[in-house]
Short mmCIF file of N, CA and C in Angstrom, two decimals:
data_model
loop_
_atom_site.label_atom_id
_atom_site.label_comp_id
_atom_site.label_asym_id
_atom_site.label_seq_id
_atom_site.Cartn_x
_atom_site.Cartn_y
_atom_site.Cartn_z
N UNK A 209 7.87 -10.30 -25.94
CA UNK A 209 6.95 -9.51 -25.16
C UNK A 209 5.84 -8.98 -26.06
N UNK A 210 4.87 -9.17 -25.64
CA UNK A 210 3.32 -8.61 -26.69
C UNK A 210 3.32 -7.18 -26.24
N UNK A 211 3.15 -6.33 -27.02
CA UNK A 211 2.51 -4.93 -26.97
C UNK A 211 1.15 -5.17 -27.04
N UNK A 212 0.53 -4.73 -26.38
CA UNK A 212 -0.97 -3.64 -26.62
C UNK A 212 -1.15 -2.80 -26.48
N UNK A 213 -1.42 -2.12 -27.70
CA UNK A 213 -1.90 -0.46 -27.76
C UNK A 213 -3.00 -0.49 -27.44
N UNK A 214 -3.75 0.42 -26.34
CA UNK A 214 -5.32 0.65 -26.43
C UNK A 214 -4.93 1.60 -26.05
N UNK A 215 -6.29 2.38 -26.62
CA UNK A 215 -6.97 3.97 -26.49
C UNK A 215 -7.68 4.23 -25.65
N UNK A 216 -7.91 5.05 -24.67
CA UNK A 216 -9.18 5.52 -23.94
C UNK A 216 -9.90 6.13 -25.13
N UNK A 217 -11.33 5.81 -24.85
CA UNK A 217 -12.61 6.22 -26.22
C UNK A 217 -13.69 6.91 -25.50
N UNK A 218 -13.57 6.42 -23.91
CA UNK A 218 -14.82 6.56 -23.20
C UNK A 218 -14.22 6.83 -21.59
N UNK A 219 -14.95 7.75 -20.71
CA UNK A 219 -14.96 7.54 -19.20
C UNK A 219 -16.05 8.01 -18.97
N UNK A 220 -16.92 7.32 -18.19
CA UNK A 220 -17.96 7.48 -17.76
C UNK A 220 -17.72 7.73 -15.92
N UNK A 221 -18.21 8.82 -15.62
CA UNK A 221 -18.49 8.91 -13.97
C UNK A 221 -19.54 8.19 -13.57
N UNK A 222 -19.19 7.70 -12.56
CA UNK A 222 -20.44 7.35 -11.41
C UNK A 222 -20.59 7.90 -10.17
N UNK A 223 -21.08 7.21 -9.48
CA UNK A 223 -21.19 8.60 -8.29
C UNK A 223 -20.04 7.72 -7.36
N UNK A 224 -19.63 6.44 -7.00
CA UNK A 224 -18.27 6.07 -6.55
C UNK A 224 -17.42 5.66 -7.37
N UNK A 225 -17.49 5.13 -8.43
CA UNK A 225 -16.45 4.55 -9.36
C UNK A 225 -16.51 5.54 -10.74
N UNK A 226 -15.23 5.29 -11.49
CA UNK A 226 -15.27 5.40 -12.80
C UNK A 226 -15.09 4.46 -14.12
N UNK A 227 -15.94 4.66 -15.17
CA UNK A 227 -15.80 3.10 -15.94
C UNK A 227 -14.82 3.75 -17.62
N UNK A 228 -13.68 2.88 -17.52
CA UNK A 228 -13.05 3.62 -18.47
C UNK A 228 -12.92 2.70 -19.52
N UNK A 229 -13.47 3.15 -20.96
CA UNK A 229 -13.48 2.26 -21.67
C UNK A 229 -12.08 2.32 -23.12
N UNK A 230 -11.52 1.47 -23.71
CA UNK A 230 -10.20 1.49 -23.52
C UNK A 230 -10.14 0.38 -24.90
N UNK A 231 -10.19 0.62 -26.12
CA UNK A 231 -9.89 -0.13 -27.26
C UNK A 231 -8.83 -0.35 -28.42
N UNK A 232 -8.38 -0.81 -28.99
CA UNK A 232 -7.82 -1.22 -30.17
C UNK A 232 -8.20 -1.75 -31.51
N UNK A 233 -8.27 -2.45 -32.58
CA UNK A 233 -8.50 -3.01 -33.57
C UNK A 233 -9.24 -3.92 -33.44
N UNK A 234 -8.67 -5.05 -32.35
CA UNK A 234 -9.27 -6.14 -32.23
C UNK A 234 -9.79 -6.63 -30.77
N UNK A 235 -9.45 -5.45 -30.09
CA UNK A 235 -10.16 -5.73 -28.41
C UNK A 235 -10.69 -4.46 -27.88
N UNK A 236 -11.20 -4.75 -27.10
CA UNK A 236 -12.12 -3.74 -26.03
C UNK A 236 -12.06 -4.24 -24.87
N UNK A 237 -11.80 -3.04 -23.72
CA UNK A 237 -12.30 -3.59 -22.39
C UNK A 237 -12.63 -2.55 -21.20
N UNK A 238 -13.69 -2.36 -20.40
CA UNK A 238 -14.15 -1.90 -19.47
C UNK A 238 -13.23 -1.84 -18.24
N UNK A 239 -12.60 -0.72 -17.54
CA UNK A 239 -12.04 -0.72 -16.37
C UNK A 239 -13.30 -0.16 -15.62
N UNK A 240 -13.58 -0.85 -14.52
CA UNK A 240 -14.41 0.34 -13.57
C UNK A 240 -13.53 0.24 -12.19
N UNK A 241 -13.00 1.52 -12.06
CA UNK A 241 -12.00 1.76 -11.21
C UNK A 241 -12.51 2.47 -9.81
N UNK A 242 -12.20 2.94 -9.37
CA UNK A 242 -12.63 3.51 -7.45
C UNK A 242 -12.24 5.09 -7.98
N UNK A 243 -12.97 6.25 -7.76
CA UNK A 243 -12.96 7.97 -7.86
C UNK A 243 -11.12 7.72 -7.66
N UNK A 244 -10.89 7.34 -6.36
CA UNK A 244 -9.77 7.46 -6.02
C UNK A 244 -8.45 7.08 -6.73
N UNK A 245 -8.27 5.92 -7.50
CA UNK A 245 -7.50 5.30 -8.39
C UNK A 245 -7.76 6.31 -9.65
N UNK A 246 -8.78 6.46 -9.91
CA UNK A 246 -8.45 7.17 -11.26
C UNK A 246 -7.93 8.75 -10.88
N UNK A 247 -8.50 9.21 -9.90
CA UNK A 247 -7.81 10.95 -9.67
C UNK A 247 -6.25 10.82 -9.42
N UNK A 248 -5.41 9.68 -9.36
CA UNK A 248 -4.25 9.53 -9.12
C UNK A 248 -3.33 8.87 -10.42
N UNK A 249 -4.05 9.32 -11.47
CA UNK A 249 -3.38 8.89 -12.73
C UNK A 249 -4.51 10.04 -14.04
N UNK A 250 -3.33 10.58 -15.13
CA UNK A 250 -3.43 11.49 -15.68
C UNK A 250 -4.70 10.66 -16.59
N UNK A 251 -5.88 9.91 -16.70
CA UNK A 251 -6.20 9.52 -18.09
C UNK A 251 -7.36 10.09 -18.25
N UNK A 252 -7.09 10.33 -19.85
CA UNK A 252 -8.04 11.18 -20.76
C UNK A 252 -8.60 10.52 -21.92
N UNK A 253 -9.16 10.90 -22.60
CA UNK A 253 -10.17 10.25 -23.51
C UNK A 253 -8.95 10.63 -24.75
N UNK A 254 -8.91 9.57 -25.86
CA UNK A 254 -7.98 9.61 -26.93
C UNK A 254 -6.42 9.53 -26.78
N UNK A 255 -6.33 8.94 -25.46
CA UNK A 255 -5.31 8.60 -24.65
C UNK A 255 -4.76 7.17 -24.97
N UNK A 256 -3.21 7.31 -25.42
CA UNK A 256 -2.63 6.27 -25.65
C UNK A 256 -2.19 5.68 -24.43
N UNK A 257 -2.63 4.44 -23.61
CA UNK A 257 -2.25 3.66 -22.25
C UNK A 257 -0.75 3.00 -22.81
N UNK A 258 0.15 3.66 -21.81
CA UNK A 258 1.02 2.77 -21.82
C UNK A 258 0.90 1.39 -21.08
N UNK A 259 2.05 0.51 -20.64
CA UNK A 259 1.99 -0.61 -20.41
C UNK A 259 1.69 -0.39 -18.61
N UNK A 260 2.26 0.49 -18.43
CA UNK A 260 2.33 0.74 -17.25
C UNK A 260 1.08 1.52 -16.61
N UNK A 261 -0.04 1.73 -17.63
CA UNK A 261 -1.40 2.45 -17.37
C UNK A 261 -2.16 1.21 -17.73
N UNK A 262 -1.88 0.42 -18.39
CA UNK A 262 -2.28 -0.80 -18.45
C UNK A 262 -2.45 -1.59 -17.03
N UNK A 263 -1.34 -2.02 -16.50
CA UNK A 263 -1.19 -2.60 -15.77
C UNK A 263 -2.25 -2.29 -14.24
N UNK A 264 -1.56 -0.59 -13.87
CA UNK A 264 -2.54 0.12 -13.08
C UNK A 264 -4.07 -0.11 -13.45
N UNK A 265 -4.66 -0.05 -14.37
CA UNK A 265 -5.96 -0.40 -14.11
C UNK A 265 -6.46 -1.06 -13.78
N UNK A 266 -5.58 -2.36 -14.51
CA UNK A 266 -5.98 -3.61 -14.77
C UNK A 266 -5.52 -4.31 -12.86
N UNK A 267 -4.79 -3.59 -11.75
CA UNK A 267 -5.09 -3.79 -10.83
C UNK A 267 -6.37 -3.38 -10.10
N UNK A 268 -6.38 -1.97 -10.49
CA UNK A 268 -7.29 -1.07 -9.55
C UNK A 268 -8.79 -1.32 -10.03
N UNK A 269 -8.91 -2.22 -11.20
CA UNK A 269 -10.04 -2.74 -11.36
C UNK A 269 -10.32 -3.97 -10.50
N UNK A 270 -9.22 -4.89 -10.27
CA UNK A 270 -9.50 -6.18 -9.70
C UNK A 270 -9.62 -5.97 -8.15
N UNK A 271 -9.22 -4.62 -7.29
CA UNK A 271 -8.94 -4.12 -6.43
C UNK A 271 -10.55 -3.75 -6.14
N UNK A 272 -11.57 -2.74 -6.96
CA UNK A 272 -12.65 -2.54 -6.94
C UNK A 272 -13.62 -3.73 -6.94
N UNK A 273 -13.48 -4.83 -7.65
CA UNK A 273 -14.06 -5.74 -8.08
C UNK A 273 -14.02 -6.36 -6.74
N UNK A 274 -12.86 -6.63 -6.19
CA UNK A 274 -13.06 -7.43 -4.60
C UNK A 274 -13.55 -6.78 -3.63
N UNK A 275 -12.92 -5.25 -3.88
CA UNK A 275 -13.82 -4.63 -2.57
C UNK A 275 -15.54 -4.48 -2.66
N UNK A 276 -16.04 -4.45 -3.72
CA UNK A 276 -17.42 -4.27 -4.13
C UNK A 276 -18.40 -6.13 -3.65
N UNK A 277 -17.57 -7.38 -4.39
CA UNK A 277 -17.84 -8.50 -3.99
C UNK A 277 -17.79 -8.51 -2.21
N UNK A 278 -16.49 -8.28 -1.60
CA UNK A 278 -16.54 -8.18 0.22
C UNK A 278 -17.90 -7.36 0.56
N UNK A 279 -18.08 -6.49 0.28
CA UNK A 279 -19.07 -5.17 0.50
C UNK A 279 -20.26 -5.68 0.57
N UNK A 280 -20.94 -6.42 -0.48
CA UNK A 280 -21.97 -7.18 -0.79
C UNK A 280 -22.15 -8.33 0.71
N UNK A 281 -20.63 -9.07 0.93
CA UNK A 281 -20.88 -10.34 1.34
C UNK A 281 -21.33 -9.96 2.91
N UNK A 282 -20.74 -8.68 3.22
CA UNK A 282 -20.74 -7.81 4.23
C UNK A 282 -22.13 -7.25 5.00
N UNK A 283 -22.95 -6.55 4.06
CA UNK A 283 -24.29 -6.53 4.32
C UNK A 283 -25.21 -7.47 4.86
N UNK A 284 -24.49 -8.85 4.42
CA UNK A 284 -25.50 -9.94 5.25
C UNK A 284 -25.12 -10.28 6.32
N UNK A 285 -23.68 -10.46 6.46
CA UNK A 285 -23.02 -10.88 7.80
C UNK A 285 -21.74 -10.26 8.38
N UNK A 286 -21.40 -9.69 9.65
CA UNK A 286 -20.47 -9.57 9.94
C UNK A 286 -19.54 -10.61 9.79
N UNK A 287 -18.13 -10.18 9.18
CA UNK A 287 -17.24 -11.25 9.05
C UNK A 287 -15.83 -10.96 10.03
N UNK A 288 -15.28 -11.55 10.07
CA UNK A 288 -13.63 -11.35 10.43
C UNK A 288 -12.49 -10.82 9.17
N UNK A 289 -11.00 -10.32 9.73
CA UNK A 289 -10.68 -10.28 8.30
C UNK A 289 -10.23 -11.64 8.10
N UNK A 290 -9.74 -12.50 8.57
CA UNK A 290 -9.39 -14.13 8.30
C UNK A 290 -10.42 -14.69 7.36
N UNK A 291 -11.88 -13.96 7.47
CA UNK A 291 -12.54 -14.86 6.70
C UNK A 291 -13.06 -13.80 5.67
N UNK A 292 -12.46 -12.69 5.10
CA UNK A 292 -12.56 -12.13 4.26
C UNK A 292 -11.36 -12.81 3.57
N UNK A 293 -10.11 -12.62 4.27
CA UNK A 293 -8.97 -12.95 3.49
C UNK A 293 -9.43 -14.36 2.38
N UNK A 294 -9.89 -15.22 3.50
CA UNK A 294 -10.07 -16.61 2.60
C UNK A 294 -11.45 -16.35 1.34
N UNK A 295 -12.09 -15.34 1.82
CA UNK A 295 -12.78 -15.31 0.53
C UNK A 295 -12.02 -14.39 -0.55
N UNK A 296 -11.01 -14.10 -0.54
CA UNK A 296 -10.54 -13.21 -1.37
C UNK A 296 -9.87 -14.24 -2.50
N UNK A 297 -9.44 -15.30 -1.55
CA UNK A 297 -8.64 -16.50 -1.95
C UNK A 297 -9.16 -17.11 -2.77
N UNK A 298 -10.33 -17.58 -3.34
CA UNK A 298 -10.84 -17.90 -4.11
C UNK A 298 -11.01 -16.89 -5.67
N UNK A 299 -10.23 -15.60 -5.64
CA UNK A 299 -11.01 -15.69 -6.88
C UNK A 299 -8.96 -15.37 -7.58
N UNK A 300 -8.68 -15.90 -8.89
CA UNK A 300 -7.59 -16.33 -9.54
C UNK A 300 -7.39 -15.14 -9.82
N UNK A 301 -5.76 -15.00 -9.78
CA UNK A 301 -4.24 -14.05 -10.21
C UNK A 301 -4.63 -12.68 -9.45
N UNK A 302 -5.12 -12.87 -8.20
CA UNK A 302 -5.31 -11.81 -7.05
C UNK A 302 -3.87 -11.72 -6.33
N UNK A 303 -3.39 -10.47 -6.36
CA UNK A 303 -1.97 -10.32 -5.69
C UNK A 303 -2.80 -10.37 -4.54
N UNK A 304 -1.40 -10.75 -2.99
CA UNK A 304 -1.88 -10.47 -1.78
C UNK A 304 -1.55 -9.45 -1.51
N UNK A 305 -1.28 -7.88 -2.56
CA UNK A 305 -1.73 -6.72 -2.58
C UNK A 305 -2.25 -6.31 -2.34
N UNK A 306 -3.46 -6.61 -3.65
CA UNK A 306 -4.88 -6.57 -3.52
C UNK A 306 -5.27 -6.74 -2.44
N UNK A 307 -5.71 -7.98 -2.44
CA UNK A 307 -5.80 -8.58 -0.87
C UNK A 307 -5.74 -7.95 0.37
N UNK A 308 -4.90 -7.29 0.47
CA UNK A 308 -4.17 -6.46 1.72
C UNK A 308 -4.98 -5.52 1.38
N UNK A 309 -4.99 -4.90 0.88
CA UNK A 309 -5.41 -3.44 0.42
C UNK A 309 -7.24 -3.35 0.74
N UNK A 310 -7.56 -4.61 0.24
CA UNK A 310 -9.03 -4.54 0.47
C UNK A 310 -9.69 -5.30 1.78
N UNK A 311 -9.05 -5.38 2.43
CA UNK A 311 -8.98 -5.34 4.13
C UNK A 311 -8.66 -4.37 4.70
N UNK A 312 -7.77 -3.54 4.21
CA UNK A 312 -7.34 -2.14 4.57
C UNK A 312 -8.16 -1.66 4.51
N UNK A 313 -8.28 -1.03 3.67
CA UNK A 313 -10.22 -0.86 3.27
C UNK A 313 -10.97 -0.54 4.19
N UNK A 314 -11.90 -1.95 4.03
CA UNK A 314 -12.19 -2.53 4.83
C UNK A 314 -12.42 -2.07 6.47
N UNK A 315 -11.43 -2.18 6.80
CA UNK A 315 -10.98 -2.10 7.95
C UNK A 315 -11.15 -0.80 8.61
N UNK A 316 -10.26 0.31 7.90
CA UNK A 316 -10.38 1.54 7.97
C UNK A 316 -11.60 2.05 8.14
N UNK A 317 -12.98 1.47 6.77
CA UNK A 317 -13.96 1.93 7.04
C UNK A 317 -14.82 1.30 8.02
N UNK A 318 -14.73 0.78 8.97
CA UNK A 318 -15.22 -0.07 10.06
C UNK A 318 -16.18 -1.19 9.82
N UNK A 319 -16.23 -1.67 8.67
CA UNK A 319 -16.39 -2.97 8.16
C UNK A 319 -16.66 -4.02 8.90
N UNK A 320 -15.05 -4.37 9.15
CA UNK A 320 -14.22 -5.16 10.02
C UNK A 320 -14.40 -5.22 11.53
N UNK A 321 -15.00 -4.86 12.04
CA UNK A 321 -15.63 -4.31 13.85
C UNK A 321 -15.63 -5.82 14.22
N UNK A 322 -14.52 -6.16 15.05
CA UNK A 322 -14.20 -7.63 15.86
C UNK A 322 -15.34 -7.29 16.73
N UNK A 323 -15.39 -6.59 17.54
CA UNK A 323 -16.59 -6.56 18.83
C UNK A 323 -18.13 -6.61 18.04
N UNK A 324 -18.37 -6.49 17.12
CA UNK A 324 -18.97 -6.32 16.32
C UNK A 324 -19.61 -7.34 16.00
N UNK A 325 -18.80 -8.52 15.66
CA UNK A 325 -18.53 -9.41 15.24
C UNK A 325 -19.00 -10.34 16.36
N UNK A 326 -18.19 -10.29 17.60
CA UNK A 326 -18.33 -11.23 18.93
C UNK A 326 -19.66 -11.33 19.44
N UNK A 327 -20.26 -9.60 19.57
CA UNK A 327 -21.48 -9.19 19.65
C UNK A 327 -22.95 -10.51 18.41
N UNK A 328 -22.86 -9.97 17.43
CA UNK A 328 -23.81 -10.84 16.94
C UNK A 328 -23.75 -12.19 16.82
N UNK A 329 -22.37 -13.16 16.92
CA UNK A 329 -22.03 -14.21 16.99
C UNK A 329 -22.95 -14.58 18.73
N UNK A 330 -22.86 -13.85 19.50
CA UNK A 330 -23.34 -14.18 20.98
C UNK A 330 -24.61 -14.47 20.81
N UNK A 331 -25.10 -13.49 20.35
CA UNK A 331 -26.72 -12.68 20.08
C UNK A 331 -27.57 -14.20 19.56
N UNK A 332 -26.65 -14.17 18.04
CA UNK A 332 -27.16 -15.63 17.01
C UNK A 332 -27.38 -17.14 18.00
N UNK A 333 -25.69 -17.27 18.32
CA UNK A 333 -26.34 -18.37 19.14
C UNK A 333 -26.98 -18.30 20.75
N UNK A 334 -27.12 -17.18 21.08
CA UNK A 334 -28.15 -17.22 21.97
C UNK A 334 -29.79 -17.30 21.64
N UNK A 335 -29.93 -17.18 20.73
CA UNK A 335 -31.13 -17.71 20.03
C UNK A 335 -31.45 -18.72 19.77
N UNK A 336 -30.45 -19.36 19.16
CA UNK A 336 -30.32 -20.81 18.66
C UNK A 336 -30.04 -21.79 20.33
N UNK A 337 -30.36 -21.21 21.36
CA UNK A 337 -29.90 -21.71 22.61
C UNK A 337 -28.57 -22.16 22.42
N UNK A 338 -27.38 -22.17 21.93
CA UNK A 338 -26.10 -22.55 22.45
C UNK A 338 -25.54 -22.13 23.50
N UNK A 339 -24.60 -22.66 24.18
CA UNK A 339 -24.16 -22.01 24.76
C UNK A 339 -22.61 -21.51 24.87
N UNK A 340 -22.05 -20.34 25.55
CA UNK A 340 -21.01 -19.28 25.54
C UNK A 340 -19.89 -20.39 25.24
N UNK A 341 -19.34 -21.76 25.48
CA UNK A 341 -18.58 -22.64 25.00
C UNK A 341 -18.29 -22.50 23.59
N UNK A 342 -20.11 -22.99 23.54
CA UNK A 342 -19.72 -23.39 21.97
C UNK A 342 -19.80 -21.99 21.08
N UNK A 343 -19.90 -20.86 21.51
CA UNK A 343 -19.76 -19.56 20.73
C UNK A 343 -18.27 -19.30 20.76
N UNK A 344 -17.65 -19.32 22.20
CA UNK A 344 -15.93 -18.86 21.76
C UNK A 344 -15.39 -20.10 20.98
N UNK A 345 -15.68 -21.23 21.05
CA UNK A 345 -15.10 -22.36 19.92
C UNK A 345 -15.33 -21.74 18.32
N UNK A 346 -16.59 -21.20 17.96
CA UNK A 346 -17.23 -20.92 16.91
C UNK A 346 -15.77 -19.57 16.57
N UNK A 347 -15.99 -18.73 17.38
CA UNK A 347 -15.36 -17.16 17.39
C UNK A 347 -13.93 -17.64 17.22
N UNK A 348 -13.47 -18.57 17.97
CA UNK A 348 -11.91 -19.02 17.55
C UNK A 348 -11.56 -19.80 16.11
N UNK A 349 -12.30 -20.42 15.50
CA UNK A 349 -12.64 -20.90 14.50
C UNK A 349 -12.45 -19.82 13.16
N UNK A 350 -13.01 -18.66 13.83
CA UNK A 350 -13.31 -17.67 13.22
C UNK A 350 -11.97 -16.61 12.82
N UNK A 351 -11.34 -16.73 13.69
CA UNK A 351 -9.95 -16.11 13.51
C UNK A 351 -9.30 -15.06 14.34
N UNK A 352 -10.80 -14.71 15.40
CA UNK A 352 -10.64 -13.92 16.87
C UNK A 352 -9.65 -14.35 17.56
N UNK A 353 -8.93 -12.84 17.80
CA UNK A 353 -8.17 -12.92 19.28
C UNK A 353 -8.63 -13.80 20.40
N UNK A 354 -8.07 -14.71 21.15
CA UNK A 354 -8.48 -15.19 22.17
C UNK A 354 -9.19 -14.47 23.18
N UNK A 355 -8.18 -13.02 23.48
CA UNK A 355 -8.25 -12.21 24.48
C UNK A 355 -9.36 -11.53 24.44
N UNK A 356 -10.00 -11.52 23.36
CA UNK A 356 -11.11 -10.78 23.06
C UNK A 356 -12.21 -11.82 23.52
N UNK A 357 -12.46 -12.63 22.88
CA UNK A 357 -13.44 -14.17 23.20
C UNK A 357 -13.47 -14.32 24.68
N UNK A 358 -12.42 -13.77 25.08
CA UNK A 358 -11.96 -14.66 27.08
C UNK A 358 -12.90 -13.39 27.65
N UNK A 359 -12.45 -11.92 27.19
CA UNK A 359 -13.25 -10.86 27.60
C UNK A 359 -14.86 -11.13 27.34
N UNK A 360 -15.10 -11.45 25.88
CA UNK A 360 -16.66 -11.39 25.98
C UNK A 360 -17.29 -12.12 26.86
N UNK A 361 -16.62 -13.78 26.74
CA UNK A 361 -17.01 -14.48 27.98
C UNK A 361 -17.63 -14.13 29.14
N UNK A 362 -16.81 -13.20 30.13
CA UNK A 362 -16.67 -12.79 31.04
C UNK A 362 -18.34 -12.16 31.24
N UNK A 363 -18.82 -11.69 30.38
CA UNK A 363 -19.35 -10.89 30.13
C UNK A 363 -20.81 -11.46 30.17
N UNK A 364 -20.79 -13.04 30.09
CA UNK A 364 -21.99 -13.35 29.66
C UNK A 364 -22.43 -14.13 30.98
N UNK A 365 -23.31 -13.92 31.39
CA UNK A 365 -23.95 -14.07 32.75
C UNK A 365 -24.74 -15.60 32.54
N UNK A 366 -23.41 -16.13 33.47
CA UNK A 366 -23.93 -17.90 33.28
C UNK A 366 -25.63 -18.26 34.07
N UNK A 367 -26.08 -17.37 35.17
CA UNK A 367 -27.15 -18.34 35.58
C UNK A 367 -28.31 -17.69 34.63
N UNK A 368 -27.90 -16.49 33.62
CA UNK A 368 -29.20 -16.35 33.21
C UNK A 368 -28.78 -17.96 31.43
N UNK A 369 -27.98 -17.45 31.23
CA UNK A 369 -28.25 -18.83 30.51
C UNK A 369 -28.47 -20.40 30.88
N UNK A 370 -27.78 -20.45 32.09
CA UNK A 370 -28.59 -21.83 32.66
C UNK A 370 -30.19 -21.29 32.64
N UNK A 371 -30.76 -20.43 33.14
CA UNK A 371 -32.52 -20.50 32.94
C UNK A 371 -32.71 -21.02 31.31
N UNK A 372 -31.92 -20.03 30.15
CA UNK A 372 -32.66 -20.52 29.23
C UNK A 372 -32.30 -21.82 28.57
N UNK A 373 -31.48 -22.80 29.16
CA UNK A 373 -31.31 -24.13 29.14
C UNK A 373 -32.28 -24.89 29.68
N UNK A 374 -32.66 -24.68 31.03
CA UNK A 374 -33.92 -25.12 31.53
C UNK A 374 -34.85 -25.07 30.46
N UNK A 375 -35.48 -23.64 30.42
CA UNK A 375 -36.20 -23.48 29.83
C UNK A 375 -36.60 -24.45 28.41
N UNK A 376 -35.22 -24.54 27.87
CA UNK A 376 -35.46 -25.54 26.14
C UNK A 376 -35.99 -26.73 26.03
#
């Protein structure tokens, strides 16, 4: 089993995260952790990390790191969590902890808004003239409840989209 000793040398506040910097002889490394993860663990500057303060960071960094990447991907498009999950999937030695956790997230903070979701999916391809078919195919694709898709359906008033079929 390898030991590593590192020291806390540095914590820097930010106004949501904290960046804790954390060295030895022959390595260095940057945690930038969530306010929240770090107020739930004792660390101080000249602080010997055990393995087990090790470990904790070295999640609650990869934990920040995905929720900050989702956050980003978020601003451009409403997503589902199915298709957060699969982007989470792509990045290597991500527990489905993590994972979980940053859908939780997520979620909690209303991110995640399925109607939300159904809503601009309608909107988009009603622009693009499609029609309500090929949007709940799209929305099921997507990882939506049926029941939800069958409801929006309902919702969408077939003779005004036959006009804008004419119309195209």
């Amino acid at each position: 089993m390898l030991i590593i000793l590192l020291i806390v040398t540095k914590i820097n506040y930010q106004n949501d995260f904290v960046v804790i910097r954390a060295i030895n002889d022959d390595y260095k490394v940057d945690y930038k952790i969530s306010l929240d993860d770090f107020d739930s663990r004792r660390i101080q500057v000249d602080k010997e990390l055990s393995d087990d303060d090790i470990e904790y960071l070295e999640n609650s960094h990869k934990y920040f790191f995905c929720l900050t990447k989702c956050l980003k991907k978020l601003a451009n498009k409403d997503l589902t969590a199915k298709e957060i999950s699969q982007y989470l999937n792509q990045f290597d030695d991500l527990s489905s902890d993590i994972s979980q956790r940053v859908i939780t997230t997520l979620s909690s903070a209303g991110y995640l808004d399925t109607n939300r979701v159904i809503e601009s999916q309608f909107y988009s391809d009603q622009l693009k003239l499609k029609g309500k078919l090929k949007t709940a195919s799209t929305l099921k694709k997507r990882g939506l409840d049926p029941s939800l898709i069958q409801d929006a359906l309902l919702k969408v008033d077939s003779n005004e989209e036959f006009q804008r079929a004419l119309a195209k």
